[in-house]
Tab-separated table of C-alpha atoms in Angstrom:
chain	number	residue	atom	x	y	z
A	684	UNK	CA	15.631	-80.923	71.027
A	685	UNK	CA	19.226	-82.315	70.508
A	686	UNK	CA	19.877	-79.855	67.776
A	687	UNK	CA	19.329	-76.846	70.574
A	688	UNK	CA	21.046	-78.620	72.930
A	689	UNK	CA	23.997	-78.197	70.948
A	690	UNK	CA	23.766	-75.026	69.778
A	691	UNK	CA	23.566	-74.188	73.214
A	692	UNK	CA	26.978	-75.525	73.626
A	693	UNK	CA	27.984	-73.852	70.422
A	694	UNK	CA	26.940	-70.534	71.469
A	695	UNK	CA	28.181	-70.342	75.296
A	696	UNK	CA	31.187	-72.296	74.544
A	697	UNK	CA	32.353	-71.257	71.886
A	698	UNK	CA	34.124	-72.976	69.030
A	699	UNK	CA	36.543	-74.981	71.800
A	700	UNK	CA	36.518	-78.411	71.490
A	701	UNK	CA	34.644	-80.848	73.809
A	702	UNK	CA	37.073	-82.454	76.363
A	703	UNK	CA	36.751	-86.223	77.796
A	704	UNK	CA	36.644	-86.443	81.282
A	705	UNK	CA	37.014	-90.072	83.087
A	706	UNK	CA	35.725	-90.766	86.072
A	707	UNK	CA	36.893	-94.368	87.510
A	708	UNK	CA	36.001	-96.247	90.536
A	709	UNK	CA	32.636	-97.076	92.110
A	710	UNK	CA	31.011	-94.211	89.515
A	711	UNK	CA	32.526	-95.149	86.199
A	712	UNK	CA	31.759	-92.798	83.332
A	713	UNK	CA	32.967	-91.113	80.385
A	714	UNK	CA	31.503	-87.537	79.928
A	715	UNK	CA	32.105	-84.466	77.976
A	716	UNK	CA	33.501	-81.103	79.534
A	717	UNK	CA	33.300	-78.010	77.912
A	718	UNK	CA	35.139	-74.510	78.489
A	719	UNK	CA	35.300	-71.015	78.178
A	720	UNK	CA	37.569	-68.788	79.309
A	721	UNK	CA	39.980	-71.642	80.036
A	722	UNK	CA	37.924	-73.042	82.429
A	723	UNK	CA	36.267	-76.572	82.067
A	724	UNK	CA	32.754	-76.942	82.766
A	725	UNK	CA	30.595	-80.115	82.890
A	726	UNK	CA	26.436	-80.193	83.378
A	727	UNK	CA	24.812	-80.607	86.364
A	728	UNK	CA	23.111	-83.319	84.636
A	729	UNK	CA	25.747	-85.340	83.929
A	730	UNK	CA	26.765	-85.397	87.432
A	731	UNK	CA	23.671	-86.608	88.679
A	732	UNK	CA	23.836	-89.076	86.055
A	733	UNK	CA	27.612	-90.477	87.043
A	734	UNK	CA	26.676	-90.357	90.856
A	735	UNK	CA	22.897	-91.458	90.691
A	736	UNK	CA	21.605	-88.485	92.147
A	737	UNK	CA	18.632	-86.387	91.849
A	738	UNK	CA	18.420	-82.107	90.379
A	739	UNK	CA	15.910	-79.862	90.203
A	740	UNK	CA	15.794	-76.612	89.274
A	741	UNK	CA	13.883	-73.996	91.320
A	742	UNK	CA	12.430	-70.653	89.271
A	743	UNK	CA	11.704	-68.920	92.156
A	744	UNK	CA	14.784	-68.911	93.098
A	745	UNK	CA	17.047	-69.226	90.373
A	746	UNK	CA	18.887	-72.023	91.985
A	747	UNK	CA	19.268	-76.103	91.294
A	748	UNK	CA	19.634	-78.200	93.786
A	749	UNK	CA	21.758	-81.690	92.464
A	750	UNK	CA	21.367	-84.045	95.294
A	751	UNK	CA	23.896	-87.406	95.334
A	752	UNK	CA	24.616	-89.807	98.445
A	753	UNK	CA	22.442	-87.545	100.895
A	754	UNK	CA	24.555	-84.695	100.015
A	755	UNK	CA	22.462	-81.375	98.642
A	756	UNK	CA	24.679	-79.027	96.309
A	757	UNK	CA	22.953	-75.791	95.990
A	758	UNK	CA	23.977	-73.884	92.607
A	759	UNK	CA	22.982	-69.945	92.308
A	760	UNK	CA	22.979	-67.930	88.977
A	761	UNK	CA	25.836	-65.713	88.966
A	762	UNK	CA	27.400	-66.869	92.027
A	763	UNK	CA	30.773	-68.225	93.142
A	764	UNK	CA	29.505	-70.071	96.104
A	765	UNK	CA	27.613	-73.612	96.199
A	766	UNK	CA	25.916	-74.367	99.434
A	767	UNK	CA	26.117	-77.847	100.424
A	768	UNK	CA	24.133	-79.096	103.037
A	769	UNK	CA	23.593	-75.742	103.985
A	770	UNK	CA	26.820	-74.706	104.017
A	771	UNK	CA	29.066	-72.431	101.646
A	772	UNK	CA	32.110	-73.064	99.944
A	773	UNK	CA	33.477	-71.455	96.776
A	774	UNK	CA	34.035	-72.898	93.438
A	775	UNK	CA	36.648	-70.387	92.032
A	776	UNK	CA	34.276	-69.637	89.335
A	777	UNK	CA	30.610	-68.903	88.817
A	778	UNK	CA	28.388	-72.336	87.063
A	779	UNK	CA	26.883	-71.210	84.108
A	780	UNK	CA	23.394	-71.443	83.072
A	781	UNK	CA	21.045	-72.677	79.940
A	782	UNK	CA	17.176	-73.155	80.706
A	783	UNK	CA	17.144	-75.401	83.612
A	784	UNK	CA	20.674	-77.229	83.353
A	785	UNK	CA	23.723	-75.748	85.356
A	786	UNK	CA	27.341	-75.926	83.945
A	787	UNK	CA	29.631	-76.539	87.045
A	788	UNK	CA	33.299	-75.565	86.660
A	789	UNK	CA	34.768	-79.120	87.263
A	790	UNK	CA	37.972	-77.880	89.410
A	791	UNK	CA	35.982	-76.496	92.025
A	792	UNK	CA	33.766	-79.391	92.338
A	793	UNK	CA	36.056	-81.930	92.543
A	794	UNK	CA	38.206	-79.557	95.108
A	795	UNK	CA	34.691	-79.122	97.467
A	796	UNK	CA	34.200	-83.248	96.373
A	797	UNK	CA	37.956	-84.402	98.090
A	798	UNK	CA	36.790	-82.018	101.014
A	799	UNK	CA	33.328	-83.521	102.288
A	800	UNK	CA	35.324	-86.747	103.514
A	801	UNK	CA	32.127	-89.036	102.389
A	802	UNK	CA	34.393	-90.059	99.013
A	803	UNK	CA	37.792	-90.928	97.977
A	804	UNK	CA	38.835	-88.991	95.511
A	805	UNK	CA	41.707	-89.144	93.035
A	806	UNK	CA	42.695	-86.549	89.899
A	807	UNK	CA	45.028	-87.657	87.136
A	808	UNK	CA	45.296	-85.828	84.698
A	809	UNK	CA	41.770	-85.968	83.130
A	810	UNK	CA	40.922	-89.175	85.127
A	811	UNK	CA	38.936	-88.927	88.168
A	812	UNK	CA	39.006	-91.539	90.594
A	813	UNK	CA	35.763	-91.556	92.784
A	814	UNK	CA	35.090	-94.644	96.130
A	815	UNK	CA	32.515	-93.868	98.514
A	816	UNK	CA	33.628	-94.062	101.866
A	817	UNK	CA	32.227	-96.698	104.417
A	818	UNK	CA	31.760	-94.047	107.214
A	819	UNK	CA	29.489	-92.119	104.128
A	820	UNK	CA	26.629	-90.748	105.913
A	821	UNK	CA	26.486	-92.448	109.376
A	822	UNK	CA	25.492	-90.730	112.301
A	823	UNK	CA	28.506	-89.855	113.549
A	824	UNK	CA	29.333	-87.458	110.360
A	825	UNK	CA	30.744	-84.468	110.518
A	826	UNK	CA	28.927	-83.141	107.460
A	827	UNK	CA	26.662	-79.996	108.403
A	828	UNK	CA	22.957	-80.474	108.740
A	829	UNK	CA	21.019	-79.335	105.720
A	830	UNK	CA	19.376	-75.911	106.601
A	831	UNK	CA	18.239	-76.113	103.138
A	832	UNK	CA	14.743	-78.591	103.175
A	833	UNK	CA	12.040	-77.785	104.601
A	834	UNK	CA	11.871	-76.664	107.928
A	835	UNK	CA	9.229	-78.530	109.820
A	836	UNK	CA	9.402	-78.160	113.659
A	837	UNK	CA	10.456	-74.580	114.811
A	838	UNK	CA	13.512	-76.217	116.279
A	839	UNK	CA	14.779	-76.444	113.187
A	840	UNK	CA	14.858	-72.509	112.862
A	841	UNK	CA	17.826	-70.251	113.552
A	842	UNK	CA	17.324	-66.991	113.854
A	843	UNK	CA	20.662	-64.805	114.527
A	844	UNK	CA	19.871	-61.276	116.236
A	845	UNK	CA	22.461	-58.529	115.976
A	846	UNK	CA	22.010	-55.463	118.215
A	847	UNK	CA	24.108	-53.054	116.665
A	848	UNK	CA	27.198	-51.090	117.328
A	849	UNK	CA	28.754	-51.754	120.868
A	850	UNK	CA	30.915	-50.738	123.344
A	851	UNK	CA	33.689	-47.761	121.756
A	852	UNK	CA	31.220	-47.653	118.673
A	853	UNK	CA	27.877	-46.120	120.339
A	854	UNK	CA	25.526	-45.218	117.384
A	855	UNK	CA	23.659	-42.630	117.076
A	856	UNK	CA	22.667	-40.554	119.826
A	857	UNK	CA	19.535	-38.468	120.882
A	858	UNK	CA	19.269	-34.821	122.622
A	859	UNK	CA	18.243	-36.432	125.580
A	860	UNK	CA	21.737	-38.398	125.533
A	861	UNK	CA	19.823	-41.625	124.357
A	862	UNK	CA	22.514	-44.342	122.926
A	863	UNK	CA	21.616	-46.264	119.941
A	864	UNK	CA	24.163	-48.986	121.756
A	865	UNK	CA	22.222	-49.476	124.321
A	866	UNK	CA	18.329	-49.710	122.621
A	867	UNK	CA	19.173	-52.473	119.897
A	868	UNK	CA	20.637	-54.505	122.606
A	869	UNK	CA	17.388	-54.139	124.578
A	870	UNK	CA	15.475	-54.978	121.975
A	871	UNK	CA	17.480	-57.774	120.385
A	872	UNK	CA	17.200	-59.280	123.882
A	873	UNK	CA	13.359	-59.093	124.020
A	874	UNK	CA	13.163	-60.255	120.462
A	875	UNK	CA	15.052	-63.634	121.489
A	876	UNK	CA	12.955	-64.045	124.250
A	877	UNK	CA	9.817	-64.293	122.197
A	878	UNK	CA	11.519	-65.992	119.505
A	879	UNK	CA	12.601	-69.117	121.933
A	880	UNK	CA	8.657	-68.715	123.802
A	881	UNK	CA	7.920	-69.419	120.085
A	882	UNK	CA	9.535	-72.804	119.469
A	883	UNK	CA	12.846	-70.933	117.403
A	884	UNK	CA	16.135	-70.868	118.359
A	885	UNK	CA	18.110	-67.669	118.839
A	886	UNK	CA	21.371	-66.234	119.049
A	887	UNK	CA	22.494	-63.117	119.665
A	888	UNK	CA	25.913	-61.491	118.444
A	889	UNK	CA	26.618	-59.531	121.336
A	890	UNK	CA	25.274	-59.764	124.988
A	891	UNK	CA	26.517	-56.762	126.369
A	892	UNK	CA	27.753	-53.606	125.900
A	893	UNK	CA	31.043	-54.746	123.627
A	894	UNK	CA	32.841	-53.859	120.529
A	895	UNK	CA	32.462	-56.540	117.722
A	896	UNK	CA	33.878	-55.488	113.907
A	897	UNK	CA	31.179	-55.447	111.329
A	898	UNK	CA	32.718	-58.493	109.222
A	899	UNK	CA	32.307	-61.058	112.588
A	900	UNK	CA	28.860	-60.482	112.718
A	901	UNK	CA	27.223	-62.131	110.242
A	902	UNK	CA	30.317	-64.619	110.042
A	903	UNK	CA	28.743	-65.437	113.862
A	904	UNK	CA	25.651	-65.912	111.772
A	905	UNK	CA	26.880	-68.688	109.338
A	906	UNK	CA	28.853	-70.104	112.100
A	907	UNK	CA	25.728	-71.246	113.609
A	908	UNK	CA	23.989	-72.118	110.201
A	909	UNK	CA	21.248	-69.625	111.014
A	910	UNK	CA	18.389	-69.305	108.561
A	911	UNK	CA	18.131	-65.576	109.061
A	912	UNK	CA	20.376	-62.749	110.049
A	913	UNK	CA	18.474	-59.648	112.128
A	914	UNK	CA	20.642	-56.154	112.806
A	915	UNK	CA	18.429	-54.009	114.787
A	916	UNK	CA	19.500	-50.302	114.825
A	917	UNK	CA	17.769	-46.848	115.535
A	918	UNK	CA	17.570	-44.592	112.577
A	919	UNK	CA	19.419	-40.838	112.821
A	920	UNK	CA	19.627	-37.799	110.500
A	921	UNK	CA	20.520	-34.001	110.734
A	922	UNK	CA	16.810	-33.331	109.925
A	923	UNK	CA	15.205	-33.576	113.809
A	924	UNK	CA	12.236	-33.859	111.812
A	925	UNK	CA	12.451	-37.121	110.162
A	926	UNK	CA	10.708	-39.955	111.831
A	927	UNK	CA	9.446	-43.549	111.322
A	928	UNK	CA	10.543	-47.346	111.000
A	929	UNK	CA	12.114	-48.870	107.912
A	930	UNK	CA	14.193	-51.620	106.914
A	931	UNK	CA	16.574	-52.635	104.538
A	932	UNK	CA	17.948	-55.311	102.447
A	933	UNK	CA	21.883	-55.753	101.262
A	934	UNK	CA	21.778	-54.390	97.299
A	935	UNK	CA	23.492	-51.225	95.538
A	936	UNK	CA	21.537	-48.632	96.956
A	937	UNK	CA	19.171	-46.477	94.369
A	938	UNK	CA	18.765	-43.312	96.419
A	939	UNK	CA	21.143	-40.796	97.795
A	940	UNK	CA	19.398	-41.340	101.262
A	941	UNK	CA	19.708	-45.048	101.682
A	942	UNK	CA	23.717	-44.285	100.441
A	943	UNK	CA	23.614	-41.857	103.603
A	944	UNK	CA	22.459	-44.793	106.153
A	945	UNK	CA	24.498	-47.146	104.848
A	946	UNK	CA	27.335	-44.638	105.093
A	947	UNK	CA	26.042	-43.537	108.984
A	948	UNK	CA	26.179	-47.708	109.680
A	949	UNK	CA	29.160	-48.516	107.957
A	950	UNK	CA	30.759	-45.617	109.878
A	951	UNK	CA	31.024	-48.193	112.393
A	952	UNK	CA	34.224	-49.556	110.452
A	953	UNK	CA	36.327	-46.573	111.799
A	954	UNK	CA	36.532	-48.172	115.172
A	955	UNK	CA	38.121	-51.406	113.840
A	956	UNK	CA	42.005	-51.470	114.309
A	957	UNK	CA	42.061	-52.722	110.555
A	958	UNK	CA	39.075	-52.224	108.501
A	959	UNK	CA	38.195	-54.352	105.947
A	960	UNK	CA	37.529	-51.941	103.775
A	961	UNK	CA	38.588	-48.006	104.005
A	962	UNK	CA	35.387	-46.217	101.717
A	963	UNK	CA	32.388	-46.222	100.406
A	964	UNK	CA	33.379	-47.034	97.262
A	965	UNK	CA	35.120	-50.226	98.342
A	966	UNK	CA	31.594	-51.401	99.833
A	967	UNK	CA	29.800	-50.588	96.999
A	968	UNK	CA	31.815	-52.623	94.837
A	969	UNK	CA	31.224	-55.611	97.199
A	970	UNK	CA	27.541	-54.900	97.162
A	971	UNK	CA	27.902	-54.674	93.298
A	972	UNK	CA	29.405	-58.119	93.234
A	973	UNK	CA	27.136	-59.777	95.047
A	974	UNK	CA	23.953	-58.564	93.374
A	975	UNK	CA	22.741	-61.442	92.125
A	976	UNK	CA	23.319	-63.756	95.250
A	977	UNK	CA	20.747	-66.479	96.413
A	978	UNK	CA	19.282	-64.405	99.104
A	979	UNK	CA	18.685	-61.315	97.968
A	980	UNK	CA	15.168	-62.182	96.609
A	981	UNK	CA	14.067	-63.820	100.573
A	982	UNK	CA	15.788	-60.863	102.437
A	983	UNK	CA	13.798	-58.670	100.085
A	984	UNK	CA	10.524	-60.436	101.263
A	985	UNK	CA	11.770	-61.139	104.938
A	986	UNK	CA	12.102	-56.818	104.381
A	987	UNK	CA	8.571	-56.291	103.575
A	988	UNK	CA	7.290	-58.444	106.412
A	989	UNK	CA	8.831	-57.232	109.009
A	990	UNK	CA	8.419	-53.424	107.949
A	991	UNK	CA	4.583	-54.043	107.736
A	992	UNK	CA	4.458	-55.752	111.211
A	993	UNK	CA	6.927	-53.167	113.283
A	994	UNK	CA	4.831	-50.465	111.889
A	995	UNK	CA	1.307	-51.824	112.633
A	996	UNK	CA	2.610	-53.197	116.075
A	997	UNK	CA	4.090	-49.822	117.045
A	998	UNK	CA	2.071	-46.904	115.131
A	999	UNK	CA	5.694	-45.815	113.891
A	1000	UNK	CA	5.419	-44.166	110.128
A	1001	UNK	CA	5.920	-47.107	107.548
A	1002	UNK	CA	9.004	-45.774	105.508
A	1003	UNK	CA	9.291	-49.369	103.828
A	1004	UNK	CA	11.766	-50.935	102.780
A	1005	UNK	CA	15.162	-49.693	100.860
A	1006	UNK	CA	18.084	-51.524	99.370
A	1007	UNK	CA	21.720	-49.823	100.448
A	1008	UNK	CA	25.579	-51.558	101.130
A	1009	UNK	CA	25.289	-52.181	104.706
A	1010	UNK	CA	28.958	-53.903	105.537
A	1011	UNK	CA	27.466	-55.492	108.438
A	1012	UNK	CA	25.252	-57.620	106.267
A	1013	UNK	CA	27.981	-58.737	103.553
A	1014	UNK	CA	29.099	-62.776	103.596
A	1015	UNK	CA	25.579	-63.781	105.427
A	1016	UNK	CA	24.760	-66.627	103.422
A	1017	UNK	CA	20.823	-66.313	104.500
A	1018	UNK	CA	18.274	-64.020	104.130
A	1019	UNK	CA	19.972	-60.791	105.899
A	1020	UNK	CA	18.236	-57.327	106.891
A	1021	UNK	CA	18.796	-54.232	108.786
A	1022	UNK	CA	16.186	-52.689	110.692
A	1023	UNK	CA	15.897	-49.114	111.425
A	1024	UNK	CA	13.538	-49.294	114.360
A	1025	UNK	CA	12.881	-45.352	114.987
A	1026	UNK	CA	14.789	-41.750	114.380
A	1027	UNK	CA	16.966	-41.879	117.786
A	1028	UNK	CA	17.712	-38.258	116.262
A	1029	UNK	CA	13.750	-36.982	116.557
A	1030	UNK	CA	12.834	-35.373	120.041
A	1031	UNK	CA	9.409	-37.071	119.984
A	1032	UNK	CA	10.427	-40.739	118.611
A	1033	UNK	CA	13.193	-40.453	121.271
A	1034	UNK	CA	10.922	-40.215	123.855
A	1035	UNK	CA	9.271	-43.247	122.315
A	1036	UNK	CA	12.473	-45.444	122.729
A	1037	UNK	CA	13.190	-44.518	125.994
A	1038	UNK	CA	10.086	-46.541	126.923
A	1039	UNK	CA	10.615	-50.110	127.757
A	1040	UNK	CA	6.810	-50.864	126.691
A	1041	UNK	CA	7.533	-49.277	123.472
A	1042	UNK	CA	10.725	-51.532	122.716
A	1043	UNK	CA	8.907	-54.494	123.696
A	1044	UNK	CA	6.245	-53.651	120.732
A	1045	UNK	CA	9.171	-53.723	118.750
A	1046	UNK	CA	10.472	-56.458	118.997
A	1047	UNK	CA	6.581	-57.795	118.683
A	1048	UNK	CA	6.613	-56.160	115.401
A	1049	UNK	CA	9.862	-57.858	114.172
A	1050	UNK	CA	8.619	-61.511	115.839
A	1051	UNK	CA	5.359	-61.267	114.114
A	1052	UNK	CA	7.400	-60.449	110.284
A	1053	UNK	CA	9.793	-62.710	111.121
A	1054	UNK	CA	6.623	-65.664	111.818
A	1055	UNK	CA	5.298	-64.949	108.343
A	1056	UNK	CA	8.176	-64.755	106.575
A	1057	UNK	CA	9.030	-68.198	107.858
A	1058	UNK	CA	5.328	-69.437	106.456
A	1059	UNK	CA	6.128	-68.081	103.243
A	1060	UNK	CA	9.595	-69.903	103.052
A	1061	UNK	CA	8.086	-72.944	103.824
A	1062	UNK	CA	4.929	-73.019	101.290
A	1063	UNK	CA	8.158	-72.165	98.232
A	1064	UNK	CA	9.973	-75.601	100.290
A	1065	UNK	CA	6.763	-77.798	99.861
A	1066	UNK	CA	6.004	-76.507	96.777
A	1067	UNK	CA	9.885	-77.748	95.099
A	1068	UNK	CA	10.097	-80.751	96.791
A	1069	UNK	CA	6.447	-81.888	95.076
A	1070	UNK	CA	7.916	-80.394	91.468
């Protein structure tokens, strides 16, 4: 076992030398660092080891979890960002990966470590000073409440609803004159109301009939720590004929026509004074980037839910679920989706929209996938923490 353990190191690392990294203070230890690329790594093991913590890796997810103090660090495969105590910061570099042991780049750490204000820390040269602070974890912290373990009341539960487009931006629009503006915010209201009659708290991004750039929406949504991040929409097309509910996860898209919805949402960028991006081809290689995220597995399934529910609850055609660079869904750092409730754009699913009773089933449909979805999150939760 030791003999792989090195040639792990060998083979990831390269033939640069081991480095000896102090750390003094209330945690001392002498450890090993190793780099690549010029960039100095040390295990996640070792750092549970130093602080007297607890890790665990979780398959599902392709994630560890290194827990020290009360404080959970959440590592990702492939991922810049660590979320600690439910909260996201950035390393500067991705950790890297061998069987169930994370390699976290030690500048980054130490740079999120002097930030939590629950230690004292010091960095000379390769000495680390470490001294928990008295204040550490009392009440009156300022450290974010983990979003991370299980959720058991529905109290717990943030759900962030985002009826889109707004004010100068007004969708798509029907023959009958029907503003895609106006229908996700109807919905999106009725969906918090029977999200709060069920126990779960909700927010909504906009209230009223207002302009808000793509980027602050889902930025709204970490601001409040939400577990999940909802954009409602109606869908539109040239083709009158084209009808049905579908939704859609953040992930390069695979087919020309989930490139063309993205494009019709993301056309929502041209009413910002200063987009964040100016093409399709800046998106995409976001999107590309952030392939292999945390979330993308959970808004995948939080996808299928709620596409089987809206279509059940509302007789619409079940178009499923697609994967395309909506903008509106980059930086969420929780399961994210964008729901297509009907074609705003056919005569006969226009009609549908226009009636309140029909909305109302909607945002039934989306309750009910958004219900299961949290059951499922929860069974993965109990099923780590007994691991």
């Amino acid at each position: 076992m030791l003999y792989k353990t090195y040639l792990f190191i060998f083979l990831i690392f390269g033939c640069i030398q081991a480095k000896e990294l102090v750390f003094k203070g209330k945690y001392n230890a002498v450890v090993q660092t190793y780099q690549k690329s010029n960039i100095e790594y040390i295990a996640s093991s070792q750092l549970a080891a130093i602080f007297g913590g607890k890790r665990f890796y979780v398959a599902e997810k392709a994630k560890e979890a290194l827990k020290i103090q009360g404080v959970e660090f959440v590592f990702t495969v492939a991922n810049p960002y660590v979320i600690v105590n439910g909260v996201p910061y950035n390393l500067g570099s991705t950790p890297l990966k061998e069987g169930e042991n994370f390699y976290v780049p030690v500048e980054g750490f130490v740079r999120i470590l002097k930030g939590m204000g629950v230690w004292d820390v010091n960095v000379a040269g390769d000495t680390i000073a470490v001294s928990l602070k008295e204040e550490e974890m009392n009440e009156n912290s300022n450290l974010p409440v983990n979003r991370t373990k299980t959720v058991k009341k529905n109290e717990n539960f943030i759900v962030v609803i985002d009826p889109g487009h707004g004010g100068k931006d007004p969708g798509a629009k029907g023959k009958r004159g029907t503003l895609e503006k106006n229908i996700t915010l109807d919905i999106a209201r009725r969906l918090k109301v029977l999200l709060e009659k069920n126990g779960i708290k909700a927010y909504l991004t906009r209230d009223k009939d207002i302009f808000l750039p793509l980027s602050t929406r889902a930025k709204f949504a970490n601001e409040k720590r939400a577990n999940l991040f909802i954009s409602i929409h109606c869908n539109g097309s040239k083709n009158r004929e084209l009808r049905g509910a579908e939704v859609f996860f953040l992930a390069p898209a695979k087919t020309n026509y989930a490139r063309e919805a993205a494009s019709r949402e993301n056309a929502s960028l041209l009413f910002e004074d200063n987009p964040p991006v100016k093409n399709t081809d800046e998106i995409e290689a976001i999107v590309a980037s952030l392939l292999h995220t945390e979330y993308i597995r959970e808004s995948s399934e939080l996808a299928e839910y709620i596409s089987t529910h809206i279509s059940s609850k509302t007789g619409l055609q079940n178009r499923g679920v697609s994967q395309a660079g909506f903008y509106v869904l980059v930086g969420a750092f929780m399961p994210a989706v964008l729901i297509e409730t009907a074609f705003i754009t056919n005569p006969a699913e226009e009609k549908l929209i226009l009636s309140p009773a029909f909305r109302e089933k909607c945002a039934q449909g989306i309750l009910r996938g958004i219900l299961e979805f949290k059951k499922f999150i929860s069974s993965l939760n109990r099923r780590s923490e007994n691991e």
